[in-house]
XYZ file of C-alpha atoms in Angstrom:
643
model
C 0.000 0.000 0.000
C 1.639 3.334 -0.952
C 1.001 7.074 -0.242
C 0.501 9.523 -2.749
C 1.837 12.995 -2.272
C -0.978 14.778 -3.753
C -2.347 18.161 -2.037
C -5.079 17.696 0.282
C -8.103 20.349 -0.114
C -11.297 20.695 1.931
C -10.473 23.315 4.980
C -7.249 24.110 3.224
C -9.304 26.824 1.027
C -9.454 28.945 4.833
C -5.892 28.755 4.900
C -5.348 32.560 3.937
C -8.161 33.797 5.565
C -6.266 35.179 8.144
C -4.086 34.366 11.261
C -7.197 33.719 13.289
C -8.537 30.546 10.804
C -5.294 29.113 9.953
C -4.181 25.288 10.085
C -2.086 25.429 12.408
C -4.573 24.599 15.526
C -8.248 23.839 15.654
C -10.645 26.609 14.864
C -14.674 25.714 14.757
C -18.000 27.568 14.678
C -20.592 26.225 16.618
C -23.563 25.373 14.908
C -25.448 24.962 18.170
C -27.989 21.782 18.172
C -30.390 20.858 15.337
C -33.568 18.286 15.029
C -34.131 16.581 12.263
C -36.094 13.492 10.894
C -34.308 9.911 11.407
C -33.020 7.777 8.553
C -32.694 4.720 10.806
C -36.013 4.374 12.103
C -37.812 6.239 9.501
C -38.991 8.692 12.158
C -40.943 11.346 10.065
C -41.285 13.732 13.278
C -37.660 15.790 14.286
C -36.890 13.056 16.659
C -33.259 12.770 15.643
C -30.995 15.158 17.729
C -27.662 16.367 17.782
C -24.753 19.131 18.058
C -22.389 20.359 15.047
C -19.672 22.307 14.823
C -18.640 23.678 11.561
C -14.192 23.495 11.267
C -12.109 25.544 9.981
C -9.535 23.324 11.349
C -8.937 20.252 12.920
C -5.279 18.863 14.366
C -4.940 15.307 14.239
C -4.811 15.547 18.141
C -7.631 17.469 18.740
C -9.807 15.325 16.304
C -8.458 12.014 17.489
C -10.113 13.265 21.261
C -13.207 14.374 19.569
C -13.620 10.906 18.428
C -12.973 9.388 22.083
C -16.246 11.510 23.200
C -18.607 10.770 20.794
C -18.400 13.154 17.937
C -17.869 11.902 13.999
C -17.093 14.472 10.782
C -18.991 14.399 7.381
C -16.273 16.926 5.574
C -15.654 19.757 7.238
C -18.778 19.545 9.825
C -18.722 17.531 12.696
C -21.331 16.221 14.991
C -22.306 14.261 18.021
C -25.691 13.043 19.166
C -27.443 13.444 21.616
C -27.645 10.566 23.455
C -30.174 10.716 26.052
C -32.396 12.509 23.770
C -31.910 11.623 20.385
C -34.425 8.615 18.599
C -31.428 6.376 17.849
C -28.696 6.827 20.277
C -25.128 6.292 18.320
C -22.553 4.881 20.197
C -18.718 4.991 18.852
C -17.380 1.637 18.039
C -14.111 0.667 17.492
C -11.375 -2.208 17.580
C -7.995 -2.987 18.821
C -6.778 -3.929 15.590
C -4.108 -6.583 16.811
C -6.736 -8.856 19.215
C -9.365 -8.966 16.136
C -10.532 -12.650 14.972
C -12.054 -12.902 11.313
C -14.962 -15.429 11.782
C -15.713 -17.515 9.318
C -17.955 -15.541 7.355
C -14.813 -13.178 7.377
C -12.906 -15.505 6.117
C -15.270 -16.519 3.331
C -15.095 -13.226 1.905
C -11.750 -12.941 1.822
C -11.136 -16.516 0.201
C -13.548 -15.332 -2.471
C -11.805 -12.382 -3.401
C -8.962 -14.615 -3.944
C -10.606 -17.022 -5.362
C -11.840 -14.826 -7.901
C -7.850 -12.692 -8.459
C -6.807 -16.737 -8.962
C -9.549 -16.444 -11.783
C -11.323 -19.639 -9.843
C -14.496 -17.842 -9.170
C -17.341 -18.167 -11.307
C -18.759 -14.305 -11.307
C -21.542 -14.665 -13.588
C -21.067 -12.212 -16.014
C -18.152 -9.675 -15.971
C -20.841 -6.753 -16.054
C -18.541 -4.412 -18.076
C -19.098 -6.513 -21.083
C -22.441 -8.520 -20.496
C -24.034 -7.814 -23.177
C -21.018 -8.446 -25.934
C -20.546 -12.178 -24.001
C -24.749 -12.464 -24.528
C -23.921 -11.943 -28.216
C -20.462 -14.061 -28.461
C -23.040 -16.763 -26.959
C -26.049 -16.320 -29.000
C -24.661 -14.905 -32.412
C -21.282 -15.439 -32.972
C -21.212 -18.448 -35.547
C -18.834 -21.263 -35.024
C -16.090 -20.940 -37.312
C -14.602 -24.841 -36.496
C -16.901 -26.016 -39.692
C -18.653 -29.674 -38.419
C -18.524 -28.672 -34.367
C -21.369 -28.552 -32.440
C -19.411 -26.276 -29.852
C -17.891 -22.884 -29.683
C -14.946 -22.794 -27.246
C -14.474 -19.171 -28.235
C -10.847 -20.009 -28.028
C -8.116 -20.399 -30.141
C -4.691 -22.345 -30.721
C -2.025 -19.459 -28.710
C -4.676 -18.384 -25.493
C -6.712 -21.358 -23.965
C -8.924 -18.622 -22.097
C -12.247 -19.707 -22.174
C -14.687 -16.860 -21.584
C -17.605 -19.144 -20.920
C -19.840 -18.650 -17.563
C -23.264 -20.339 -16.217
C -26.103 -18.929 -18.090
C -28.023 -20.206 -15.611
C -26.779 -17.800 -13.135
C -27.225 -14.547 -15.062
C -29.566 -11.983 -15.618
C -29.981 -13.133 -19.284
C -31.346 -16.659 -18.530
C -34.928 -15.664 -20.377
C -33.876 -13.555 -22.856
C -31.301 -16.584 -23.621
C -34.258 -19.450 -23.236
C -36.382 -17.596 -25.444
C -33.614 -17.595 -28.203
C -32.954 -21.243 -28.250
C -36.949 -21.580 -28.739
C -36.828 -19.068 -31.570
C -34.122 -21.513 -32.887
C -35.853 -24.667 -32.193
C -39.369 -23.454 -34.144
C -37.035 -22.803 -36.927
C -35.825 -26.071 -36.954
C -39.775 -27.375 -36.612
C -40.472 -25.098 -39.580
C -37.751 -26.898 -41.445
C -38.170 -30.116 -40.416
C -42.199 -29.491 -41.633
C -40.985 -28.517 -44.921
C -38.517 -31.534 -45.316
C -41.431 -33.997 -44.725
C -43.849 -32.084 -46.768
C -46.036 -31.172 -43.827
C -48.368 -28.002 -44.303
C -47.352 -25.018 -41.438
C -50.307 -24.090 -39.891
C -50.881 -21.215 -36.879
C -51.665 -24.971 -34.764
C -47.827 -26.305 -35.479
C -46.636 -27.345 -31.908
C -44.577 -24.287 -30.502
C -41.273 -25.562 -28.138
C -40.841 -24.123 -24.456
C -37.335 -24.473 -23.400
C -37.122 -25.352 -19.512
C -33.891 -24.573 -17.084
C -32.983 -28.069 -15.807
C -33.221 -27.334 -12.060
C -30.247 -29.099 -9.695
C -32.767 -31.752 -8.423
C -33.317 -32.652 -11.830
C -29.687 -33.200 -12.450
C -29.184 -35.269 -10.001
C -31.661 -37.463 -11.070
C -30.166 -37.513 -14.452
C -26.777 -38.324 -12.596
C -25.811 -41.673 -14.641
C -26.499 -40.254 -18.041
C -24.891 -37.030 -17.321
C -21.432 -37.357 -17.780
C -18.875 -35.833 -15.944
C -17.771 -33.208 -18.770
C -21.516 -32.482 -19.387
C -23.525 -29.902 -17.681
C -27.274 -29.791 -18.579
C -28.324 -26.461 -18.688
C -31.539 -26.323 -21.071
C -34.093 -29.063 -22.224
C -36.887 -29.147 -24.345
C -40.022 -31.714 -24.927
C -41.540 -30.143 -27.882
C -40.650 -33.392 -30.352
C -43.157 -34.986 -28.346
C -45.846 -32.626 -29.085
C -44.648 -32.986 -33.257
C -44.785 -36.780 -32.660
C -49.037 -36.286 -31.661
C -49.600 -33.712 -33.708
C -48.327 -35.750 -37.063
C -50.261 -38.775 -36.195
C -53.481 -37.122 -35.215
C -53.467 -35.364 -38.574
C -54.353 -36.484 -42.145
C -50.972 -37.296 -42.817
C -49.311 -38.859 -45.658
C -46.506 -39.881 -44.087
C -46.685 -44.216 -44.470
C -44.632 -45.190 -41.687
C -45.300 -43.312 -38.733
C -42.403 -44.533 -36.582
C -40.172 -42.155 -38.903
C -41.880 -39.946 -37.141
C -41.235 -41.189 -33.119
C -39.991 -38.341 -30.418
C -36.655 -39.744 -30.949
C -36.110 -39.805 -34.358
C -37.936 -36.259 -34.479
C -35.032 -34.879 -31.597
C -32.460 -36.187 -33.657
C -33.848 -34.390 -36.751
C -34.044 -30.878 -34.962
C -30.950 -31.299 -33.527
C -29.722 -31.862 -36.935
C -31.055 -28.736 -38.043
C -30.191 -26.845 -35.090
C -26.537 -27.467 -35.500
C -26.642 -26.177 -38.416
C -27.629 -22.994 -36.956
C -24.388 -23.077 -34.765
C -25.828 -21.910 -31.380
C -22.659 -20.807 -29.579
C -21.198 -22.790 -26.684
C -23.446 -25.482 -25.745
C -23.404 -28.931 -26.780
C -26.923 -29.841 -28.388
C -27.877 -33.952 -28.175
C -31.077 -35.768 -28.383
C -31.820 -37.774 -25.440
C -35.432 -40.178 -25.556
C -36.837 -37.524 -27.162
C -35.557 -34.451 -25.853
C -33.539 -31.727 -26.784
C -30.835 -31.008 -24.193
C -28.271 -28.335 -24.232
C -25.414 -28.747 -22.187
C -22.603 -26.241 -21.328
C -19.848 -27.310 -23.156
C -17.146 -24.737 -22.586
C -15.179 -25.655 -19.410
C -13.207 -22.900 -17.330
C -9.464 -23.155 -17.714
C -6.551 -21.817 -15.953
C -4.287 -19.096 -18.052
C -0.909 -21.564 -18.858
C 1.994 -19.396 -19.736
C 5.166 -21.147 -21.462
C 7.517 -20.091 -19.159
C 10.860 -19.912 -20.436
C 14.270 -21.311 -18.018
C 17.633 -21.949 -18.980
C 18.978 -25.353 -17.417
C 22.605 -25.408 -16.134
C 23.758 -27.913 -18.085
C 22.281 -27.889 -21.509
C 21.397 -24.263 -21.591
C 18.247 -25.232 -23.766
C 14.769 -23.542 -22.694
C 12.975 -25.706 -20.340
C 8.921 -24.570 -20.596
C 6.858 -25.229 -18.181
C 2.974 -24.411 -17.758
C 2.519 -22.710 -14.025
C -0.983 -20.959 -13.317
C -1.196 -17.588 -13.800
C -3.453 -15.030 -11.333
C -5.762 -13.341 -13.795
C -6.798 -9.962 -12.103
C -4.026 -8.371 -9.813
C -5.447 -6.322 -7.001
C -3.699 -3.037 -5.908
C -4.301 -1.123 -2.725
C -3.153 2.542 -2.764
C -3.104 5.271 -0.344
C -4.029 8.598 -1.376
C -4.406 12.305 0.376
C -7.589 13.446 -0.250
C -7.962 15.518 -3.089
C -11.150 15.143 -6.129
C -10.561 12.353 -8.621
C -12.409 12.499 -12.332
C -12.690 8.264 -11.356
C -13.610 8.388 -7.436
C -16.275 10.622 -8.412
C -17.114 8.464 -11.512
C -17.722 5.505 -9.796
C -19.479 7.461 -6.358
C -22.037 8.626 -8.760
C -22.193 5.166 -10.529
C -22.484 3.857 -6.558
C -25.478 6.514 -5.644
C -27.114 5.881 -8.574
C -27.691 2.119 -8.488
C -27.212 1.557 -4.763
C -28.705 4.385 -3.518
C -31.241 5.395 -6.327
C -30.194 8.888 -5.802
C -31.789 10.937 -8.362
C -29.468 13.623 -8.593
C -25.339 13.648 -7.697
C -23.869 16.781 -8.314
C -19.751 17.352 -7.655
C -19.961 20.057 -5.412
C -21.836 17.855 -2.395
C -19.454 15.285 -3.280
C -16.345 17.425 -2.701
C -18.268 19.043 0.592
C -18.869 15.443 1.873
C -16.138 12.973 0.805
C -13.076 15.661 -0.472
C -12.911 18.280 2.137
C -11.520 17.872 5.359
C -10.974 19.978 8.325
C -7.636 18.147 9.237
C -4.360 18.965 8.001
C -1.745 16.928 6.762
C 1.474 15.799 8.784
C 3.831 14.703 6.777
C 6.013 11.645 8.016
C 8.874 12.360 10.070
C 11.279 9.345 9.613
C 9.951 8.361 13.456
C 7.413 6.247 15.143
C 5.387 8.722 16.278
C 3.964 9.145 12.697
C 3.179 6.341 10.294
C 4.987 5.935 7.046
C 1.880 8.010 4.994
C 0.924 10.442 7.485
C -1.616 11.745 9.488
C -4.565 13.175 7.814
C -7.397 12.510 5.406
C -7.121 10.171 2.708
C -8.703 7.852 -0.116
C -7.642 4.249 0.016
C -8.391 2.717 -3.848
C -8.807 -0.812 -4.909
C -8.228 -1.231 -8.301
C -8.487 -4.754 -10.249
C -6.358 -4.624 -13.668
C -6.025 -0.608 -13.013
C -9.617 -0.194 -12.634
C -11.019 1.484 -9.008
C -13.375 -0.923 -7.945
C -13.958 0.911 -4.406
C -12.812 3.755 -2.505
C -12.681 3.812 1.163
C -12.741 7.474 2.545
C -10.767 7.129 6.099
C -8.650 9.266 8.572
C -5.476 8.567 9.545
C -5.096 10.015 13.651
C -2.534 9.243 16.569
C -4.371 6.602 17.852
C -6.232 5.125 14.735
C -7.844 4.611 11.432
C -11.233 6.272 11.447
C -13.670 4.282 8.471
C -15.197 7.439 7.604
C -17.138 6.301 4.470
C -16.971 3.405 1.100
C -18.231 3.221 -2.227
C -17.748 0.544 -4.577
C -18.853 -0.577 -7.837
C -22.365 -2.205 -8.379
C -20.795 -4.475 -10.676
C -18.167 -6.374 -8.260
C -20.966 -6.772 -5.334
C -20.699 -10.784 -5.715
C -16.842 -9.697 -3.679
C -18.487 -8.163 -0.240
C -17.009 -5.201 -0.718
C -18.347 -3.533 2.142
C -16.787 -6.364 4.519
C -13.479 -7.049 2.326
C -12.497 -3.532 2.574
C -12.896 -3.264 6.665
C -10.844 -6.330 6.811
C -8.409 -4.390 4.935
C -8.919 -1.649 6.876
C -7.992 -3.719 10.044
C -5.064 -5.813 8.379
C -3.160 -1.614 7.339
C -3.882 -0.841 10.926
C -1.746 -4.042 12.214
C 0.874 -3.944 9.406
C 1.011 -0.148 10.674
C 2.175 -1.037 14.513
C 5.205 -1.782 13.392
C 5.629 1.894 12.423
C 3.699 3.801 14.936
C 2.992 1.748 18.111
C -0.159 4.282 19.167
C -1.634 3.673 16.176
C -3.602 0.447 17.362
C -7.472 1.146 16.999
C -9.857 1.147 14.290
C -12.678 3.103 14.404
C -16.442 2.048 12.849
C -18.349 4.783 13.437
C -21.895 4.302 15.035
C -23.120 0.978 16.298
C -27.092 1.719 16.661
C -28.215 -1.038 18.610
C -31.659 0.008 17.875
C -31.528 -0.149 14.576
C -31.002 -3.839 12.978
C -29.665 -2.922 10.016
C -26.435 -0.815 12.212
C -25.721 -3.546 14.347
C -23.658 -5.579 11.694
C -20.543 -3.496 12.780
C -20.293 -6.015 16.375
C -19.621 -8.506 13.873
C -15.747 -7.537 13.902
C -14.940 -8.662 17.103
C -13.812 -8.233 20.129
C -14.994 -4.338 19.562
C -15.469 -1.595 22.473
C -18.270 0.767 23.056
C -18.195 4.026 24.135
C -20.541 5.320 27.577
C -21.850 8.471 26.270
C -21.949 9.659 30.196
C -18.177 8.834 31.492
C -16.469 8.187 27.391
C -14.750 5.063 28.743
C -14.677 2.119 26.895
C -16.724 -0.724 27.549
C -16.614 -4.309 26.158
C -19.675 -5.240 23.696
C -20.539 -8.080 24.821
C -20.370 -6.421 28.231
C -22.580 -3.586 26.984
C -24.906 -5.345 24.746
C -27.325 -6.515 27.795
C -27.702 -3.017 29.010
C -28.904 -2.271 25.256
C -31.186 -4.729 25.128
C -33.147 -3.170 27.957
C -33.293 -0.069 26.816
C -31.791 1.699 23.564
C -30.027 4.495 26.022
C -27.897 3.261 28.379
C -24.945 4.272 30.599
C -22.510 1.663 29.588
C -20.016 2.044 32.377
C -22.205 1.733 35.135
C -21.552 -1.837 35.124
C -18.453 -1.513 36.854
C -20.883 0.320 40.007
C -23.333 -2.704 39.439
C -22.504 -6.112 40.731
C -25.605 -7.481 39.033
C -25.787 -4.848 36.242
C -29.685 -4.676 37.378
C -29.581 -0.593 36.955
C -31.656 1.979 35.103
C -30.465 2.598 32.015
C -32.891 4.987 30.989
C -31.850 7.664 34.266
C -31.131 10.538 32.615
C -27.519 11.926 34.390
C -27.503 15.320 36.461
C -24.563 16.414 34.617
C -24.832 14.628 30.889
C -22.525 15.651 27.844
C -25.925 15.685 26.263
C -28.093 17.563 28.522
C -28.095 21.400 26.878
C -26.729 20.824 23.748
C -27.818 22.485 20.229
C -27.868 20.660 17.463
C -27.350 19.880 13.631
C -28.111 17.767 10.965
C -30.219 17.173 8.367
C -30.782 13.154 7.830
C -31.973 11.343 4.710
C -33.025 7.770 4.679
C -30.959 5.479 2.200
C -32.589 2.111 1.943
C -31.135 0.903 -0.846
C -28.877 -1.616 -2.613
C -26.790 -4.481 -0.784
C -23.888 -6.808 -1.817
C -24.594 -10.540 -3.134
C -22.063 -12.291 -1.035
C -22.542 -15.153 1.008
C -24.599 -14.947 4.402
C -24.729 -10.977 4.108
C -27.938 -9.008 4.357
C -28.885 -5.587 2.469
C -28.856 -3.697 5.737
C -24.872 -5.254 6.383
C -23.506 -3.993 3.181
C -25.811 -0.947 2.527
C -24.848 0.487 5.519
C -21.191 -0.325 5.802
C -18.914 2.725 6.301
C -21.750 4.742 5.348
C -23.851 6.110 8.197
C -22.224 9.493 7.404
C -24.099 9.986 4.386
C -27.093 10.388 6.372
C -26.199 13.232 7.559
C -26.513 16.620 5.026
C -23.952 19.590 5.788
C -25.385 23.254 6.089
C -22.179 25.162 5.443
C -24.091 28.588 6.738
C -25.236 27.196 9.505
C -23.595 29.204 12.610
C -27.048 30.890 14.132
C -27.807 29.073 17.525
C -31.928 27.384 17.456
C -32.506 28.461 20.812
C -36.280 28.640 20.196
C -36.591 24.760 19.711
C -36.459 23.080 23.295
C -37.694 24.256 26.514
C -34.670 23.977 28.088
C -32.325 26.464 25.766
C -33.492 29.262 27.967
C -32.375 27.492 31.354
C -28.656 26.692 32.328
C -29.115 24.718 35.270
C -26.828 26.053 38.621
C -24.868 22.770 39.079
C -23.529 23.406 35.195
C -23.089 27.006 35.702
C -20.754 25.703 38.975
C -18.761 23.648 37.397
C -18.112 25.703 34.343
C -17.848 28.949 35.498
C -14.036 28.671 35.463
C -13.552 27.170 32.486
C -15.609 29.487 30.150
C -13.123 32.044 31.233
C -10.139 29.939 29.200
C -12.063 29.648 26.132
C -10.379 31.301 23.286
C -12.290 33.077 21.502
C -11.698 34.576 17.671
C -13.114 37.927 16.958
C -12.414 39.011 13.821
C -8.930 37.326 13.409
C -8.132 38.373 16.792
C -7.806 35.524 19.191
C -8.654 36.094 22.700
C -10.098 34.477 26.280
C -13.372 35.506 27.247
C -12.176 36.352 30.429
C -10.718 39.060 28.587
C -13.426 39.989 26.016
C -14.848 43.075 27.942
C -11.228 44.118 28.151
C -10.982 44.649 24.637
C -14.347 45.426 22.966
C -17.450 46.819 23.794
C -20.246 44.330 24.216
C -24.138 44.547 24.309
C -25.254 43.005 27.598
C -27.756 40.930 25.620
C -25.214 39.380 23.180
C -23.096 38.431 26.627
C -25.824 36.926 27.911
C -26.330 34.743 25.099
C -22.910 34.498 24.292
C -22.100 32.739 27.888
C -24.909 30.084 27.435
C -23.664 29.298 24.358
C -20.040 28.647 25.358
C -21.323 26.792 28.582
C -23.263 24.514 26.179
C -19.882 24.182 23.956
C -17.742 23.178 27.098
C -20.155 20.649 28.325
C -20.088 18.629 24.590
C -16.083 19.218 23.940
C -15.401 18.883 27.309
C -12.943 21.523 29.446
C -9.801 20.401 27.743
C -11.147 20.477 24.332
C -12.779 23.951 24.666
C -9.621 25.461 25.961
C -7.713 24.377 23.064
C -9.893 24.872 20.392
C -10.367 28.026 19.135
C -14.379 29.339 19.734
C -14.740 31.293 16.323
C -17.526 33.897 16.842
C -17.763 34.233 12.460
């Protein structure tokens, strides 16, 4: 996996917008807290709640703590939910990358995607060219004159392009061919006997031999044969000859089986592209006859003592699969293939490039370049786009931070047409296996980081799959085992995770709403839009698994204006309660403020300028509200821009 030294972009555009907005340290707006409708349990009242702050700037420091107390960016805005209050609480999940176990399942997906680089997968159709392999199977004539069999091959490249029909999309457009074919050769065979062609001449159905049926058929099939297609209608010529006025003298020219072998006569003639075509008591049976082969390459070797060439055939991998690193930056192809991705998975109507760069391109946090220690892995801190490409082409895109302490999954799309690989679950395996390779590097870098685990929300809870993950307690933001938290989420959807440790029985209250909560006066922001759509074919996975995978950021919609404070939308904006006035009182004092590219405390705001008593009054609820969902050391490091 390599790095790219491309430019990063996003928050970089604020760079010269004076000394008060620059990169060097964190610099937000607070976009105060915001209700919106729920794209997780299709709430269509305001019931989902959080609190946003719009960044300038982000270190990787000052991000990496963000993430260890709830919060989660979609571009440049950032957000946290408000847990008590909120439809769906969200809870932060992540992994110590070195104790993770792939289950079996895991492991499945993987072996398939090598599988199908080893070129031993059957993938249907290769959906970049379905429809020219349709016609190389349906039109293309058979240029070995006398064969009843297109290999599609020739004498210098034994690649045989051949798939099972009966797997594909195609299957009754293809059935209805081969009937269009066989009433030809009915029409013939009429003509051949002198037999009038009436609108009552039998008309064939062609029938997909089901696997049951095969393995009936198990001691005539041979082991080289695969029965795809069959067809009865020489039984139907056979009764409709003899119940006419036929001049035909000797009707046992005109049995089922001498009638299949006639068609099929005919029918060869047509040269109906890879299938073998037989008559068998009567019927008309199409088997696959183009077998899969392994790529052989004469491989050239001198020997020592003759010096001649020595060939020898050794398997070749067909498809080579590359993994690159890449600062984020916009890409003609990412975006390509995420509007290819919203289209088809998503059935978004409309993509336009400028949400895409606000959600996926820009990023509040700036890039460190490696120092040559192991305090900083090899490609940096920062944003960045990890590719997969298969023969050069980008078949998915995982959008991820690299911080301190982690690799944050921030977002994936992939390519419609590869969803038989699991995307969605081969690239977090990925994901996990850079983090472990990465150790070796940067010893703090040892977590990966999910997102949201939504325990009331089936389709969210996939992400406990990749185990043994930790939760975060939205109350105290210490970590908490899943399988130790998952009980206290079964009783109720809002739960203080690390009361367990207080509990010997674990018999508490989940649903107590704390005196002092992170999420108790919060404002809050986002706009959320229900994506239902489109999941991966692989084995044992469900739509919500892969539709959701990575992707619980694209429910959320940015609102790049949005720095007014909603304080008309709860009963409780217009109360700060005494015990959070006590505890803050000191810190609010330390929080640096930036008016007008001048950075200074509040302590020492009055000092300076000349400020309504109203706007003070405000102002102070505001930043008590800030501290309480940053936290004290956050909110005196971060830089409180007033716009």
């Amino acid at each position: 996996m390599d790095a790219d030294g491309a430019s990063s972009s996003g928050g970089e555009r604020d760079q010269d917008q004076g000394k008060g907005k620059g990169r060097e340290s964190s610099v937000v707006v607070d976009s105060g807290r915001r209700r919106s409708s729920c794209g997780y349990c299709s709430s269509s009242s305001s019931s989902s709640i959080s609190h946003g702050l719009w960044a300038y700037s982000f270190t990787s420091n000052d991000y990496q703590d963000l993430l260890d107390r709830g919060w989660r960016r979609s571009g440049c805005y950032v957000y946290k939910p408000e847990m008590d209050k909120t439809c769906c609480p969200q809870y932060t999940i992540r992994l110590k990358a070195s104790n993770f176990t792939p289950s079996k399942e895991q492991e499945r997906v993987l072996k398939k995607m090598q599988r199908y680089l080893d070129g031993a997968l059957d993938t249907k159709f290769d959906k970049s060219s379905d429809q020219s392999k349709f016609n190389l199977l349906c039109e293309e004539p058979n240029k070995s004159s006398g064969s009843r069999i297109l290999n599609n091959t020739n004498q210098t490249n034994p690649l045989s392009v051949t798939v099972p029909l009966q797997e594909t999309e195609n299957q009754d457009k293809f059935m209805s061919f081969l009937s269009e074919k066989i009433d030809t050769a009915v029409n013939t065979f009429f003509k051949e006997k002198g037999l009038p062609l009436t609108g009552q001449n039998p008309k064939s159905v062609v029938k997909y031999v089901k696997p049951q049926m095969k393995r009936k058929l198990k001691d005539i099939i041979t082991k080289e044969e695969d029965l795809i297609y069959t067809c009865n209608v020489s039984f139907q010529i056979a009764a409709y000859i003899k119940n006419m006025d036929s001049k035909i003298e000797n009707l046992d020219s005109v049995s089922p089986s001498i009638i299949a072998e006639e068609l099929v006569r005919v029918i060869s003639s047509e040269n109906i592209s890879g299938f073998i075509i037989k008559a068998c008591s009567g019927h008309l049976n199409f088997y696959s006859g183009a077998k899969e082969e392994t790529v052989m390459v004469e491989k050239p070797a001198q020997t020592q003592q003759t010096g001649k060439k020595n060939y020898e055939s050794t398997p070749q991998k067909r498809r080579r699969l590359v993994i690159r690193m890449k600062r984020s930056q916009f890409d003609p192809d990412e975006y390509a293939l995420y509007e290819k991705y919203q289209t088809l998975v998503h059935q978004d109507k409309r993509v336009s490039k400028d949400s895409y760069i606000r959600f996926l391109v820009d990023t509040p946090i700036p890039f460190i370049e490696p120092d040559g220690s192991s305090r900083v892995p090899p490609c940096g801190f920062g944003s960045f786009h990890q590719q997969y490409l298969v023969d050069g082409r980008i078949i998915a895109v995982g959008v991820v931070d690299i911080l301190p302490k982690c690799l944050s999954s921030k977002y994936l799309f992939w390519d419609p047409d590869y969803a038989f690989l699991s995307l969605g679950k081969f690239t977090a395996l990925k994901e996990i296996q850079w983090v472990r390779e990465m150790q070796a590097h940067c010893p703090s870098l040892e977590y990966y980081y999910l997102g949201y685990y939504i325990h009331s929300c089936n389709k969210m809870r996939y992400k406990a799959a990749y185990r043994p993950s930790e939760l975060l307690c939205p109350l105290r933001f210490e970590w908490v085992p899943y399988d130790v938290a998952k009980p206290l989420l079964d009783r109720s959807k809002y739960a203080i995770l690390s009361d367990f440790k207080t509990t010997e029985n674990t018999n508490l209250l989940p649903t107590e709403k704390p005196g002092t909560s992170s999420t108790n006066d919060m404002h809050h922001h986002s706009e959320v839009r229900n994506e239902n759509a489109g999941c991966e074919n692989g084995e044992e996975e469900t739509a919500e698994d892969e539709n959701f995978m990575h992707n619980e950021d694209s429910d959320v919609e940015q609102d790049e204006e949005a720095s007014s404070m909603d304080m008309d939308d709860d009963e409780d904006d217009d109360q700060i309660g005494a015990d959070l006035l006590a505890d803050h009182s000191q810190s609010i004092g330390d929080v640096v403020l930036d008016v007008h590219n001048t950075r200074i405390k509040y302590k020492d705001l009055q000092k300076r300028f000349v400020i309504r008593k109203n706007f003070l009054s405000e102002l102070e609820k505001q930043l008590y509200r800030y501290i309480e969902v940053v936290g004290k050391d956050l909110s005196s490091r971060i830089v409180y821009s007033l716009g």
